[in-house]
Structures are given as C-alpha cells and as structure tokens.
Short mmCIF file of C-alpha atoms and ligand atoms in Angstrom, two decimals:
data_model
loop_
_atom_site.label_atom_id
_atom_site.label_comp_id
_atom_site.label_asym_id
_atom_site.label_seq_id
_atom_site.Cartn_x
_atom_site.Cartn_y
_atom_site.Cartn_z
CA MET A 7 -44.13 7.87 58.54
CA SER A 8 -41.54 7.89 56.18
CA ARG A 9 -38.69 5.84 57.52
CA GLN A 10 -34.68 6.94 56.72
CA LYS A 11 -34.09 6.12 53.67
CA ARG A 12 -30.95 2.99 53.33
CA THR A 13 -29.60 5.37 50.02
CA SER A 14 -28.57 8.00 52.94
CA VAL A 15 -26.30 5.85 54.15
CA ARG A 16 -23.30 6.10 51.84
CA LYS A 17 -22.15 2.33 50.42
CA PRO A 18 -19.67 0.40 48.23
CA VAL A 19 -22.20 -0.29 46.43
CA TYR A 20 -26.63 -0.14 45.99
CA LEU A 21 -28.83 -2.49 44.77
CA VAL A 22 -31.72 -1.50 42.18
CA ASP A 23 -34.78 -4.42 42.39
CA THR A 24 -36.52 -3.75 38.86
CA THR A 25 -38.45 -7.27 39.21
CA LEU A 26 -42.23 -5.35 39.94
CA ARG A 27 -40.68 -2.72 36.32
CA GLU A 28 -38.16 -4.92 34.06
CA GLY A 29 -39.39 -8.53 35.99
CA GLU A 30 -43.06 -7.47 34.69
CA GLN A 31 -41.52 -7.06 30.99
CA THR A 32 -41.47 -11.03 31.22
CA PRO A 33 -43.30 -12.15 28.33
CA GLY A 34 -46.42 -14.07 30.22
CA VAL A 35 -46.05 -12.32 33.68
CA SER A 36 -48.34 -9.65 35.29
CA PHE A 37 -48.49 -8.90 38.32
CA THR A 38 -51.51 -8.14 40.61
CA ILE A 39 -51.48 -5.11 42.76
CA ASP A 40 -51.15 -7.07 45.64
CA GLN A 41 -48.32 -9.67 45.03
CA LYS A 42 -46.30 -6.26 43.60
CA LEU A 43 -46.94 -5.12 47.47
CA GLU A 44 -45.92 -8.42 49.08
CA ILE A 45 -42.28 -8.54 46.99
CA ALA A 46 -42.02 -4.85 47.65
CA ARG A 47 -42.06 -5.63 51.52
CA LYS A 48 -40.41 -8.52 51.07
CA LEU A 49 -37.66 -6.57 49.32
CA ASP A 50 -37.73 -4.03 51.85
CA GLU A 51 -37.14 -6.43 54.66
CA ALA A 52 -34.62 -8.13 53.11
CA GLY A 53 -32.85 -4.55 53.01
CA ILE A 54 -32.86 -3.22 49.08
CA ASP A 55 -31.57 -0.31 48.26
CA MET A 56 -33.80 0.84 45.68
CA ILE A 57 -36.74 -0.60 44.41
CA GLU A 58 -37.82 0.08 40.69
CA ALA A 59 -41.85 0.03 41.36
CA GLY A 60 -42.90 0.76 38.05
CA HIS A 61 -43.68 3.10 34.84
CA PRO A 62 -47.05 4.71 36.04
CA ALA A 63 -48.04 5.89 32.55
CA VAL A 64 -48.36 2.40 31.39
CA ALA A 65 -51.38 1.05 32.91
CA PRO A 66 -53.68 2.31 35.29
CA ASP A 67 -53.14 -0.61 37.28
CA ILE A 68 -49.35 0.13 37.49
CA GLU A 69 -49.68 4.03 38.50
CA LYS A 70 -51.75 2.06 41.59
CA ALA A 71 -49.20 -0.34 42.34
CA VAL A 72 -46.33 2.67 42.28
CA ARG A 73 -48.38 5.06 44.26
CA LEU A 74 -49.76 2.40 46.76
CA ILE A 75 -45.72 1.28 47.39
CA ALA A 76 -44.56 4.92 47.33
CA ARG A 77 -47.00 5.36 50.23
CA GLN A 78 -45.18 2.45 52.16
CA GLY A 79 -42.45 4.26 54.27
CA PHE A 80 -40.07 1.63 53.22
CA GLU A 81 -36.74 1.93 53.94
CA ALA A 82 -36.08 1.59 50.22
CA GLU A 83 -35.92 4.48 47.66
CA ILE A 84 -38.60 3.86 45.65
CA ILE A 85 -38.38 4.87 42.15
CA GLY A 86 -41.23 5.40 39.08
CA HIS A 87 -39.64 4.98 35.74
CA CYS A 88 -40.84 7.44 32.79
CA ARG A 89 -39.58 8.24 28.90
CA ALA A 90 -38.37 11.34 28.36
CA VAL A 91 -42.19 12.71 28.00
CA LYS A 92 -43.97 15.57 30.22
CA HIS A 93 -47.00 13.26 30.61
CA ASP A 94 -44.65 10.22 31.87
CA ILE A 95 -42.79 12.76 34.47
CA GLU A 96 -45.85 14.13 36.18
CA LYS A 97 -47.65 10.52 36.50
CA ALA A 98 -44.74 9.31 38.33
CA ALA A 99 -44.44 12.09 40.72
CA GLU A 100 -48.47 12.45 41.41
CA CYS A 101 -47.17 9.10 42.95
CA GLU A 102 -44.97 10.35 45.33
CA VAL A 103 -41.87 8.50 44.22
CA ASP A 104 -38.52 9.19 45.61
CA ARG A 105 -36.91 8.78 42.55
CA ILE A 106 -37.63 9.17 38.82
CA ALA A 107 -35.71 7.73 36.07
CA ILE A 108 -36.13 8.87 32.65
CA PHE A 109 -34.85 6.48 30.43
CA TYR A 110 -33.54 7.31 26.57
CA GLY A 111 -31.57 5.42 23.97
CA VAL A 112 -28.28 6.83 23.20
CA SER A 113 -27.29 5.06 20.50
CA ASP A 114 -27.06 5.95 16.70
CA LEU A 115 -29.95 2.99 16.30
CA HIS A 116 -31.80 4.13 18.61
CA LEU A 117 -31.88 7.93 17.89
CA LYS A 118 -32.44 7.50 14.58
CA TYR A 119 -34.49 4.93 13.80
CA LYS A 120 -36.50 5.02 17.62
CA HIS A 121 -36.12 8.60 18.26
CA LYS A 122 -35.78 9.90 15.08
CA VAL A 123 -33.53 12.87 16.28
CA SER A 124 -30.29 14.05 15.89
CA ARG A 125 -27.12 13.64 18.67
CA GLU A 126 -27.60 17.46 19.50
CA GLU A 127 -31.39 16.93 19.44
CA ALA A 128 -31.21 14.33 22.22
CA LEU A 129 -28.60 16.18 24.32
CA ASN A 130 -31.11 19.19 24.15
CA ILE A 131 -34.50 16.70 25.53
CA ILE A 132 -32.26 14.79 27.73
CA ALA A 133 -31.49 18.30 29.57
CA GLU A 134 -34.78 19.02 29.42
CA HIS A 135 -36.90 16.30 31.07
CA VAL A 136 -34.13 15.87 33.91
CA SER A 137 -34.69 19.36 34.73
CA PHE A 138 -38.37 18.60 34.43
CA ALA A 139 -38.44 15.92 36.67
CA LYS A 140 -35.81 17.69 39.37
CA SER A 141 -38.66 20.60 39.47
CA HIS A 142 -40.88 18.34 41.02
CA GLY A 143 -38.73 18.13 44.29
CA VAL A 144 -37.66 14.53 43.32
CA LYS A 145 -33.99 12.48 43.16
CA VAL A 146 -33.82 11.90 39.56
CA ARG A 147 -31.78 8.89 37.96
CA PHE A 148 -31.36 9.20 33.93
CA THR A 149 -30.86 5.81 31.86
CA ALA A 150 -28.87 6.20 29.08
CA GLU A 151 -30.69 2.92 26.85
CA ASP A 152 -28.24 0.78 24.97
CA ALA A 153 -25.16 2.96 26.22
CA SER A 154 -22.87 0.06 25.57
CA ARG A 155 -23.83 0.54 21.74
CA ALA A 156 -23.39 4.23 22.36
CA ASP A 157 -20.38 6.39 20.78
CA ILE A 158 -18.08 6.64 23.64
CA ASP A 159 -17.87 10.15 23.39
CA PHE A 160 -21.43 11.10 22.84
CA LEU A 161 -22.26 9.09 26.11
CA ILE A 162 -19.76 10.84 27.70
CA GLN A 163 -21.58 14.14 26.34
CA VAL A 164 -24.86 12.60 27.80
CA VAL A 165 -23.76 11.40 30.28
CA LYS A 166 -22.81 15.18 32.12
CA THR A 167 -25.63 16.44 29.94
CA ALA A 168 -28.15 14.74 32.55
CA TYR A 169 -25.80 15.38 35.53
CA GLU A 170 -25.38 18.66 34.80
CA ALA A 171 -29.38 18.90 34.70
CA GLY A 172 -29.95 17.22 38.12
CA ALA A 173 -29.77 14.00 37.95
CA ASP A 174 -27.26 12.27 40.67
CA ARG A 175 -27.01 8.46 39.22
CA VAL A 176 -27.08 7.74 35.69
CA SER A 177 -27.45 4.43 34.46
CA LEU A 178 -25.45 2.79 31.88
CA ALA A 179 -27.70 -0.15 30.33
CA ASP A 180 -26.27 -3.10 28.34
CA THR A 181 -29.90 -3.32 26.66
CA VAL A 182 -29.31 -6.25 24.33
CA GLY A 183 -26.69 -7.66 26.61
CA ILE A 184 -23.73 -7.26 24.59
CA LEU A 185 -20.31 -6.37 26.66
CA THR A 186 -18.28 -8.46 28.02
CA PRO A 187 -16.52 -8.13 31.80
CA PHE A 188 -13.71 -6.36 29.91
CA LYS A 189 -15.70 -4.09 27.93
CA ALA A 190 -17.86 -3.41 30.71
CA LYS A 191 -14.71 -2.23 33.38
CA THR A 192 -13.21 -0.25 30.41
CA LEU A 193 -16.64 1.32 29.67
CA PHE A 194 -17.50 2.77 33.43
CA GLU A 195 -13.90 3.62 34.20
CA THR A 196 -13.50 5.58 31.02
CA VAL A 197 -17.61 7.97 31.79
CA LYS A 198 -16.05 7.71 35.58
CA LYS A 199 -12.90 9.58 34.62
CA ALA A 200 -14.92 12.16 32.03
CA VAL A 201 -18.17 12.85 34.40
CA PRO A 202 -16.27 13.22 37.71
CA GLY A 203 -18.87 13.36 40.97
CA VAL A 204 -21.24 11.31 39.16
CA GLU A 205 -23.12 8.18 40.47
CA LEU A 206 -23.16 5.30 38.17
CA ASP A 207 -25.79 2.28 37.55
CA ILE A 208 -25.24 -0.76 35.53
CA HIS A 209 -28.23 -2.41 33.56
CA ALA A 210 -27.13 -6.04 32.05
CA HIS A 211 -29.25 -7.65 30.24
CA ASN A 212 -28.31 -11.51 30.27
CA ASP A 213 -28.89 -12.55 26.04
CA LEU A 214 -25.18 -13.87 25.99
CA GLY A 215 -25.25 -15.19 29.60
CA MET A 216 -23.19 -12.03 30.59
CA ALA A 217 -25.07 -10.11 33.18
CA VAL A 218 -23.95 -11.08 36.37
CA ALA A 219 -20.30 -11.03 35.24
CA ASN A 220 -20.70 -7.51 33.19
CA SER A 221 -22.36 -6.02 36.04
CA LEU A 222 -19.42 -6.97 38.84
CA ALA A 223 -16.72 -5.95 35.89
CA ALA A 224 -18.58 -2.62 36.13
CA PHE A 225 -18.93 -2.58 39.65
CA GLU A 226 -15.08 -2.47 39.42
CA GLY A 227 -14.66 0.11 36.86
CA GLY A 228 -16.91 2.44 39.31
CA ALA A 229 -20.04 1.46 39.33
CA SER A 230 -21.87 1.92 42.45
CA ALA A 231 -25.75 0.69 41.88
CA ILE A 232 -26.53 -2.52 40.42
CA HIS A 233 -29.81 -3.73 38.66
CA VAL A 234 -31.11 -6.82 39.37
CA THR A 235 -34.49 -8.74 39.63
CA VAL A 236 -35.41 -11.94 41.66
CA ASN A 237 -34.82 -14.44 39.62
CA GLY A 238 -33.28 -12.91 36.82
CA ILE A 239 -36.60 -12.07 35.16
CA GLY A 240 -36.78 -9.28 32.51
CA GLU A 241 -37.35 -8.32 29.06
CA ARG A 242 -36.15 -11.43 26.47
CA CYS A 243 -33.69 -13.45 28.45
CA GLY A 244 -33.88 -10.99 31.56
CA ILE A 245 -31.25 -9.21 33.52
CA ALA A 246 -28.53 -10.05 36.41
CA SER A 247 -30.11 -12.04 39.27
CA LEU A 248 -30.68 -10.24 42.44
CA GLN A 249 -29.80 -13.94 44.55
CA GLU A 250 -26.55 -14.23 41.75
CA ILE A 251 -25.80 -10.66 42.81
CA ALA A 252 -25.80 -10.86 46.33
CA VAL A 253 -23.95 -13.84 46.65
CA ALA A 254 -21.20 -13.14 44.45
CA LEU A 255 -20.43 -9.61 46.32
CA LYS A 256 -20.30 -11.36 49.57
CA VAL A 257 -18.28 -13.86 48.07
CA HIS A 258 -15.68 -12.52 45.75
CA TYR A 259 -15.61 -9.30 47.96
CA ASN A 260 -16.92 -9.29 51.00
CA ILE A 261 -19.75 -7.18 50.57
CA ASP A 262 -23.38 -7.08 52.45
CA THR A 263 -25.73 -5.85 50.71
CA ILE A 264 -29.54 -7.97 51.68
CA ASP A 265 -30.13 -10.49 54.02
CA LEU A 266 -29.04 -13.39 52.11
CA LYS A 267 -31.15 -15.89 54.60
CA LYS A 268 -34.29 -13.80 52.82
CA ILE A 269 -32.77 -14.68 48.74
CA MET A 270 -34.96 -18.26 48.58
CA GLU A 271 -38.16 -16.57 49.97
CA LEU A 272 -38.33 -14.41 48.02
CA SER A 273 -37.49 -16.73 44.97
CA LYS A 274 -39.95 -19.12 45.69
CA LEU A 275 -42.35 -16.01 45.69
CA VAL A 276 -41.61 -15.03 42.40
CA GLU A 277 -41.69 -18.30 41.14
CA LYS A 278 -45.07 -18.62 42.28
CA TYR A 279 -46.65 -15.18 40.84
CA THR A 280 -44.99 -15.33 37.65
CA GLY A 281 -44.99 -19.25 37.36
CA ILE A 282 -41.77 -19.48 35.34
CA VAL A 283 -39.94 -22.34 38.08
CA LEU A 284 -36.02 -22.19 37.73
CA PRO A 285 -34.32 -25.50 36.81
CA PRO A 286 -32.63 -27.65 39.42
CA HIS A 287 -28.60 -26.17 38.33
CA ALA A 288 -29.91 -22.88 39.01
CA PRO A 289 -26.74 -21.17 40.74
CA VAL A 290 -27.66 -19.77 44.78
CA VAL A 291 -31.36 -20.71 44.45
CA GLY A 292 -31.61 -24.07 42.50
CA ASP A 293 -32.80 -27.77 44.10
CA ASN A 294 -29.07 -29.26 43.26
CA ALA A 295 -27.46 -26.19 43.85
CA PHE A 296 -25.41 -28.13 47.54
CA THR A 297 -26.48 -31.33 46.61
CA HIS A 298 -23.58 -33.78 45.50
CA LYS A 299 -23.86 -36.33 43.46
CA ALA A 300 -20.55 -38.72 42.14
CA GLY A 301 -18.74 -39.83 44.60
CA VAL A 302 -15.22 -38.06 43.90
CA HIS A 303 -16.99 -35.40 45.57
CA VAL A 304 -19.03 -36.67 48.09
CA ALA A 305 -15.86 -38.36 49.63
CA GLY A 306 -14.20 -34.77 48.98
CA VAL A 307 -17.46 -32.73 51.41
CA LEU A 308 -17.11 -35.03 53.30
CA ALA A 309 -13.89 -34.50 54.81
CA ASN A 310 -14.42 -30.53 54.39
CA PRO A 311 -17.08 -29.11 51.86
CA GLN A 312 -14.94 -26.94 50.76
CA THR A 313 -13.48 -29.09 48.62
CA TYR A 314 -16.38 -28.53 46.42
CA GLU A 315 -18.51 -25.68 47.80
CA PRO A 316 -17.70 -22.42 47.04
CA TYR A 317 -19.54 -21.10 49.93
CA PRO A 318 -21.62 -22.74 52.41
CA PRO A 319 -25.06 -23.66 52.22
CA GLU A 320 -25.98 -21.60 55.61
CA MET A 321 -25.03 -18.87 54.23
CA ILE A 322 -27.99 -18.64 52.52
CA GLY A 323 -29.84 -20.82 54.82
CA ARG A 324 -30.11 -23.67 52.88
CA THR A 325 -28.49 -27.32 54.22
CA ARG A 326 -26.06 -29.85 51.68
CA ASP A 327 -26.90 -32.90 51.14
CA TRP A 328 -25.99 -35.61 48.10
CA VAL A 329 -27.50 -38.56 46.24
CA ILE A 330 -27.12 -42.21 46.07
CA ASP A 331 -26.54 -43.67 42.46
CA LYS A 332 -24.01 -45.60 40.07
CA TYR A 333 -21.98 -42.19 40.56
CA THR A 334 -22.00 -42.91 44.30
CA GLY A 335 -18.97 -44.26 46.57
CA LYS A 336 -18.14 -46.40 49.49
CA LYS A 337 -18.01 -43.17 51.72
CA ALA A 338 -20.66 -41.48 50.68
CA VAL A 339 -22.84 -44.73 51.29
CA LYS A 340 -21.42 -45.11 54.33
CA ALA A 341 -22.06 -41.48 55.27
CA ARG A 342 -26.15 -42.40 54.44
CA LEU A 343 -25.95 -45.59 56.67
CA GLU A 344 -24.42 -43.38 59.26
CA ARG A 345 -27.05 -40.71 58.98
CA LEU A 346 -30.02 -43.02 58.71
CA GLY A 347 -28.24 -45.03 62.30
CA VAL A 348 -27.19 -48.95 60.34
CA GLN A 349 -23.80 -49.93 60.92
CA VAL A 350 -21.93 -51.78 58.40
CA SER A 351 -18.63 -54.01 58.03
CA GLU A 352 -16.32 -52.69 55.30
CA GLU A 353 -16.67 -56.10 53.27
CA GLU A 354 -20.37 -55.41 53.41
CA LEU A 355 -20.44 -52.13 52.50
CA GLU A 356 -18.52 -52.82 49.53
CA GLN A 357 -20.81 -55.06 48.77
CA ILE A 358 -23.73 -52.98 48.67
CA VAL A 359 -21.76 -50.45 46.64
CA ARG A 360 -21.31 -53.47 44.14
CA LYS A 361 -25.10 -54.46 43.74
CA ILE A 362 -26.36 -50.22 43.69
CA LYS A 363 -23.83 -50.16 40.74
CA GLU A 364 -25.01 -53.29 39.35
CA ARG A 365 -29.10 -52.23 39.56
CA SER A 366 -28.95 -48.09 39.69
CA GLY A 367 -29.95 -48.25 35.30
CA THR A 368 -31.23 -44.85 35.30
CA ARG A 369 -32.86 -44.22 39.16
CA SER A 370 -31.38 -42.95 42.47
CA TRP A 371 -31.53 -44.34 45.96
CA ARG A 372 -34.42 -43.58 48.34
CA ASP A 373 -33.24 -44.09 51.93
CA GLU A 374 -35.77 -46.85 52.27
CA ASP A 375 -34.69 -48.68 49.03
CA LEU A 376 -31.40 -48.22 50.40
CA LEU A 377 -32.27 -50.06 53.95
CA GLU A 378 -33.93 -52.90 51.62
CA LEU A 379 -30.58 -53.69 50.02
CA VAL A 380 -28.64 -53.12 53.33
CA GLU A 381 -30.97 -56.04 54.85
CA GLU A 382 -30.68 -57.99 51.61
CA VAL A 383 -26.62 -58.10 52.11
CA THR A 384 -26.04 -58.45 55.71
CA GLY A 385 -29.44 -60.82 56.52
CA ARG A 386 -29.88 -58.52 59.37
CA ARG A 387 -33.01 -56.45 60.45
CA VAL A 388 -32.76 -53.02 60.10
CA LEU A 389 -35.15 -50.90 61.66
CA LEU A 390 -35.52 -46.65 60.40
CA ARG A 391 -33.58 -44.99 63.11
CA PRO A 392 -36.70 -43.85 65.70
CA PRO A 393 -38.44 -40.15 64.49
CA GLU A 394 -37.07 -37.67 65.58
CA LYS A 395 -41.64 -36.91 66.52
CA LEU A 396 -43.94 -39.29 66.69
CA GLU A 397 -46.84 -39.09 64.34
CA ALA A 398 -50.42 -39.54 64.72
CA LEU A 399 -53.59 -39.55 62.86
CA VAL A 400 -56.77 -38.97 65.39
CA TRP A 401 -59.87 -39.50 63.89
CA VAL A 402 -62.89 -37.94 65.85
CA LYS A 403 -66.77 -38.71 66.28
CA CYS A 404 -68.95 -35.66 67.57
CA GLU A 405 -72.15 -35.44 69.39
CA SER A 406 -75.04 -34.21 66.81
CA ASN A 407 -75.65 -31.27 68.96
CA ILE A 408 -72.79 -29.53 69.08
CA TYR A 409 -71.46 -27.37 66.32
CA THR A 410 -68.99 -29.48 65.02
CA THR A 411 -66.75 -26.69 64.06
CA ALA A 412 -66.57 -25.12 68.25
CA ILE A 413 -65.13 -28.45 68.59
CA ALA A 414 -62.83 -28.52 66.39
CA ARG A 415 -61.43 -24.97 67.45
CA ARG A 416 -61.05 -25.99 71.04
CA ILE A 417 -59.25 -29.11 69.44
CA ALA A 418 -57.04 -27.20 67.80
CA ALA A 419 -55.52 -25.17 70.33
CA ILE A 420 -54.20 -28.17 72.21
CA PRO A 421 -50.26 -28.14 71.67
CA GLY A 422 -49.17 -31.43 69.91
CA VAL A 423 -52.16 -30.89 67.64
CA VAL A 424 -50.79 -29.89 64.26
CA GLU A 425 -54.01 -29.78 62.06
CA VAL A 426 -57.11 -29.91 62.60
CA MET A 427 -59.56 -31.30 59.80
CA GLU A 428 -63.64 -31.41 59.51
CA VAL A 429 -64.70 -34.22 57.18
CA THR A 430 -67.67 -36.17 55.71
CA GLY A 431 -68.18 -39.96 56.49
CA GLU A 432 -68.53 -41.40 59.37
CA TYR A 433 -65.84 -39.50 61.26
CA ASP A 434 -66.12 -35.72 61.43
CA ILE A 435 -62.67 -34.72 62.34
CA ILE A 436 -59.69 -35.60 61.70
CA VAL A 437 -56.18 -34.55 63.49
CA LYS A 438 -52.92 -34.95 63.40
CA ILE A 439 -51.09 -34.92 66.46
CA ALA A 440 -46.63 -34.11 66.30
CA VAL A 441 -45.16 -35.45 69.34
CA LYS A 442 -42.09 -36.34 71.32
CA ASP A 443 -43.24 -40.14 72.68
CA GLN A 444 -46.14 -41.90 73.58
CA GLN A 445 -46.75 -40.74 76.30
CA GLU A 446 -47.13 -36.88 75.27
CA LEU A 447 -49.44 -38.58 72.63
CA ASN A 448 -51.40 -40.56 75.16
CA ASN A 449 -51.98 -37.13 76.81
CA VAL A 450 -52.70 -35.45 73.84
CA VAL A 451 -55.27 -38.08 73.04
CA GLU A 452 -56.66 -38.00 76.51
CA THR A 453 -57.31 -33.97 76.55
CA ILE A 454 -59.21 -34.47 73.07
CA ARG A 455 -61.78 -36.52 74.43
CA GLU A 456 -62.39 -34.59 77.28
CA VAL A 457 -63.26 -31.80 74.93
CA LYS A 458 -66.79 -31.13 75.56
CA GLY A 459 -68.99 -32.53 72.49
CA VAL A 460 -66.37 -35.39 71.72
CA GLN A 461 -67.84 -39.11 71.32
CA SER A 462 -65.17 -41.16 70.53
CA THR A 463 -61.78 -41.40 69.07
CA HIS A 464 -59.66 -43.63 67.25
CA THR A 465 -56.01 -43.09 67.25
CA GLN A 466 -53.49 -44.49 64.14
CA LEU A 467 -49.96 -44.01 64.28
CA VAL A 468 -48.13 -42.95 61.33
CA LEU A 469 -45.56 -45.68 60.64
CA LYS A 470 -43.64 -44.02 57.16
CA LYS A 471 -44.06 -41.08 55.13
CA MET A 472 -43.11 -40.91 51.12
N1 LIG B 244 -38.66 8.92 25.72
C1 LIG B 244 -39.30 9.72 24.82
N2 LIG B 244 -40.11 9.12 23.74
C2 LIG B 244 -40.22 7.57 23.66
C3 LIG B 244 -39.36 6.99 24.41
C4 LIG B 244 -38.39 7.63 25.18
N3 LIG B 244 -37.47 6.84 25.96
N4 LIG B 244 -38.70 5.82 24.07
C5 LIG B 244 -39.57 5.99 22.98
N5 LIG B 244 -40.28 6.60 22.25
C6 LIG B 244 -41.44 6.98 22.27
C7 LIG B 244 -41.12 6.42 20.56
O1 LIG B 244 -40.31 6.97 19.59
C8 LIG B 244 -42.80 6.35 20.12
O2 LIG B 244 -43.07 7.43 20.14
P1 LIG B 244 -44.68 7.76 18.26
O3 LIG B 244 -46.06 7.11 18.91
O4 LIG B 244 -44.75 9.46 18.74
O5 LIG B 244 -43.47 7.11 17.41
C9 LIG B 244 -43.59 5.61 21.33
O6 LIG B 244 -42.83 6.06 22.39
C10 LIG B 244 -43.14 4.09 21.77
O7 LIG B 244 -44.27 3.79 20.71
P2 LIG B 244 -45.91 2.92 20.52
O8 LIG B 244 -45.57 2.05 22.15
O9 LIG B 244 -46.46 3.00 20.17
O10 LIG B 244 -46.56 4.46 21.47
P3 LIG B 244 -47.83 4.72 22.79
O11 LIG B 244 -47.65 6.02 22.79
O12 LIG B 244 -48.87 4.06 21.93
O13 LIG B 244 -47.68 4.21 24.28
C11 LIG B 244 -46.38 3.67 25.87
C12 LIG B 244 -46.27 4.74 25.21
C13 LIG B 244 -44.50 4.31 26.84
C14 LIG B 244 -47.60 4.02 27.19
C15 LIG B 244 -46.02 1.81 25.49
O14 LIG B 244 -45.25 2.01 24.74
C16 LIG B 244 -45.97 1.19 26.60
O15 LIG B 244 -47.28 1.20 27.51
N6 LIG B 244 -45.33 0.85 27.26
C17 LIG B 244 -44.79 0.09 28.09
C18 LIG B 244 -43.24 0.36 28.64
C19 LIG B 244 -41.91 0.63 27.92
O16 LIG B 244 -42.37 0.05 27.06
N7 LIG B 244 -40.86 0.29 29.13
C20 LIG B 244 -39.56 0.14 28.17
C21 LIG B 244 -38.57 0.03 29.30
S1 LIG B 244 -36.99 0.11 29.02
ZN1 LIG B 245 -33.56 -3.45 30.56
#
C-alpha cells in the first residue's frame, strides 16, 4: 500500500534528492542495489519530498533498483530519469515510478552539437515525449538541460511547450554551474512570469562553487523545488548538497524541510558507500563545523555561542568543542580545565597558557597532556575526574564439556555487559562491562560467575582510554 505522497501537500519548497541518479554519475561511484535501497529508505525517513532513483534505461541493475525503490510505498515521490527517447520512457514507466523526468539540452550548443536539430525540431521532440510519458498515467517533469546558457526567448518557448504537453514541473538546469545568484534569480523570475502556472525546479551544478547560492537565489526567484545530493556529489564538481540546502533554508528563511537531526547519519552513510570522505572544514557535516580554535573565538563562544556560530550545533544533533594549541587563550584553557574538574589560580593559569604557547609548535593538546602540564606548573597531583562509567574486562575460562557459544550468549544477556568476544588462547571469552560504580561491577561479575559452564574469571579495570 502506498502512503500519501509528501508532494500532495503544498509547501514553500520541495527537496528533490538525486544522490542515486546524479550522485552515481560521480567518477568512481557505483552503489549496489541494497545500498541504494538503504539510502532511499533513510532519505524517506528523513522526510525528503522526491527521490530521483535512477535512469532505468542505462543498465539492468539501475532498472532493478528503480523498480525496487518505487515499490516500497515511500512517502517521497519516486522519479525515473529519461532522455527524450521512447524506449527510456517505457522502461521508466515499467518500473512504476510516480514521475518521469525527461531531459533535453536546450542551449544552441546542445542543439547543434549533441542533438543536431533546429530549435523548431527540438520543441516538437519535447512536446512529443512529454505527451508520450504523460500517456502512461504518471506525473511528468521536463528538465531543460543547459537552460542557463540557452537563449531566454527560446527557453520560455521550451517551458511553455513542456507545460502545455503535460509537464507540471519544469527543471531549469545550470548544467555547467555558470550562473551567479543574481542571474539565477532573474532567470527564474523571467520564466515564471512568462509561463504562469508551471512549477519550476532548480538543478544547480557546482563547477564554480556557486550551487547552493544559486539554488537559494532561484528559490527567491520563484523555484519551488531544489535538486540536491547527499554530500553534494555528482557529475564533475557535483551539485548543491542536501545538508547545506536544508540548513540554509532553515537559517535564512525559517523553512523546515527534512529532519535536520538525520543529516549526519545520511552524510556518513553516503561517505561510506562512495568512499568519498568530506574534508574537516566541509559546511554543516565537517568535523570542524562546530570546533573553535583561536582564543578570541573560544572566549566569545564561552560567553555566548552565537558570537561565532551561525546556528546552534544542537539544531542538527551535534555539539560544540574547542581545541587547545598555541592559538589558545586563558578563557579557553580555564574552561577546558573546569570541564576536567581541575581548579587553578589566576597565576597558575597564566603560567600554563604561557607554557602551552612556548611548547606547542605544530601540535594541539590532548586532555591528558594538559593535565600533565598542570601537575608540572602547580606541583599538585591532578586526577582525571572519575569517569561517568566504570569499565572493566572480564576474562572467562569455560568448562570444556559445555559449548562456549551457549555460555557467551548467556553472558551477553546480562545487564551491564556491552560486548562479548570468543577468543583463542588461555581464556575462552572476553567480556566488556560498563557500569555506574564498583558495587554494580561486583554484581555483574558475580552473575557471570554463576552462568553454567563458567569455570573461572579474571577481572581488569580500565584506567585510561586513548
Ligand atoms: N534526449 C534524446 N537523446 C539524447 C539525449 C536526450 N536528452 N541526450 C543525448 N541523446 C542522444 C545523443 O544524441 C546520442 O544519440 P546518437 O547515438 O544517436 O548520436 C546518444 O543519446 C548519446 O550517445 P551514446 O552514449 O553514445 O549513446 P548510447 O545509445 O550508446 O547510450 C545511454 C545511451 C543513455 C544508454 C548512455 O549514454 C548511458 O548509459 N548514459 C548514462 C546516463 C546519462 O548519460 N545521463 C545524463 C544525465 S544529465
Ligand atoms: Zn546534473
């Protein structure tokens, strides 16, 4: 049973995720069918409006993936991508997608060198294929490829033709990422005014790093759908990224799109399946997005995080932090020491900061190193604040007549046990325990010793973890 589609509700802007189509056009990237299904499911759970699942005519496994995704009953509209070719459209229709998207290059460059047709012929081809797709009982989007380099009067004719032939949405593609925000806004305003009624999508490539800015400008100019991929992957330099667009729509226009708390998980998943790891300074999802460094910044953030953060990390389920190195200041070090449960005098603090600056060179300071320095400066012994959890490893010897896996399973079910490993050597099982205190630890170890088949145990407390 297919549920009601999110696009049946009117929204200020829809997000069209094309990680599985445009994203798979990234050099070096090929998803398995299972990976595609998992990504699509996570996108749907996050609340995406449309998923461009693939171009079924390209390869059998793409067709299979599109068909599978279309059958899941997702709330997202599922789109099949096609050339203006009947065979492509038939294949997409067979996959039972909700919407068929037909693309056709509309700049003179594309007409002359790719399609080798006149403008007149192009209009006929567009009308014919949009109607053909429409006759399959699906929604139709027409994508004007290279729209940003097309003659504006011809582009308006194209949009009118596609709309009148049955495409309720027309995507204007900035195929080579050549727009500026001002041009993008003007383009969308012009087309929207010339063809009232049509809903416009922006598909913005990132060749000059402008994809997100151009997408937002197009939205301001009247676009009601923005194409994105997780992590911004895609042909060449990719397109606007889902995480940046979703957060920017919230920050700039207070528009809710997907569940922003799901962004990190989606980004990590796509990093894993593409093997393309984002740099630490990547917007929104990069490791450093909420990690401050310079003393002046950290002091500001400690007084009020808004001084150096455009939006709170909690909005996307993240937390803030700061690093200590030669750029540090007293307030940063003091706050870090307080977090570690260590009090120092003003004089000691000054000395600690001076030594950090003298000795940092190219490194930054881990908490353990900082505490060693505190001991050196103050002459007092400082201990790491007792950990929130007490961790222990229990080495278990089993009786030889009982199946080790059966014992391991029973141990794994004991509350407080976090991991159980069957191992070779003198002991048979290693158990990892995490508990509140010593008393609870004793109880867990006692319970392990009572498990049938456990001959003896040997317990080690974890003191420090790197
Ligand atoms: N509508 C109709 N025809 C189009 C088109 C469009 N939007 N865009 C390109 N074409 C035509 C070209 O004119 C050319 O036709 P020709 O062979 O008659 O000259 C052909 O498609 C592209 O050349 P080629 O790739 O050599 O053709 P092919 O028949 O071997 O393969 C695909 C076609 C689509 C199956 C293959 O290119 C493919 O797998 N592509 C991946 C998907 C893709 O390119 N997507 C682009 C998304 S923007
Ligand atoms: Zn593209």
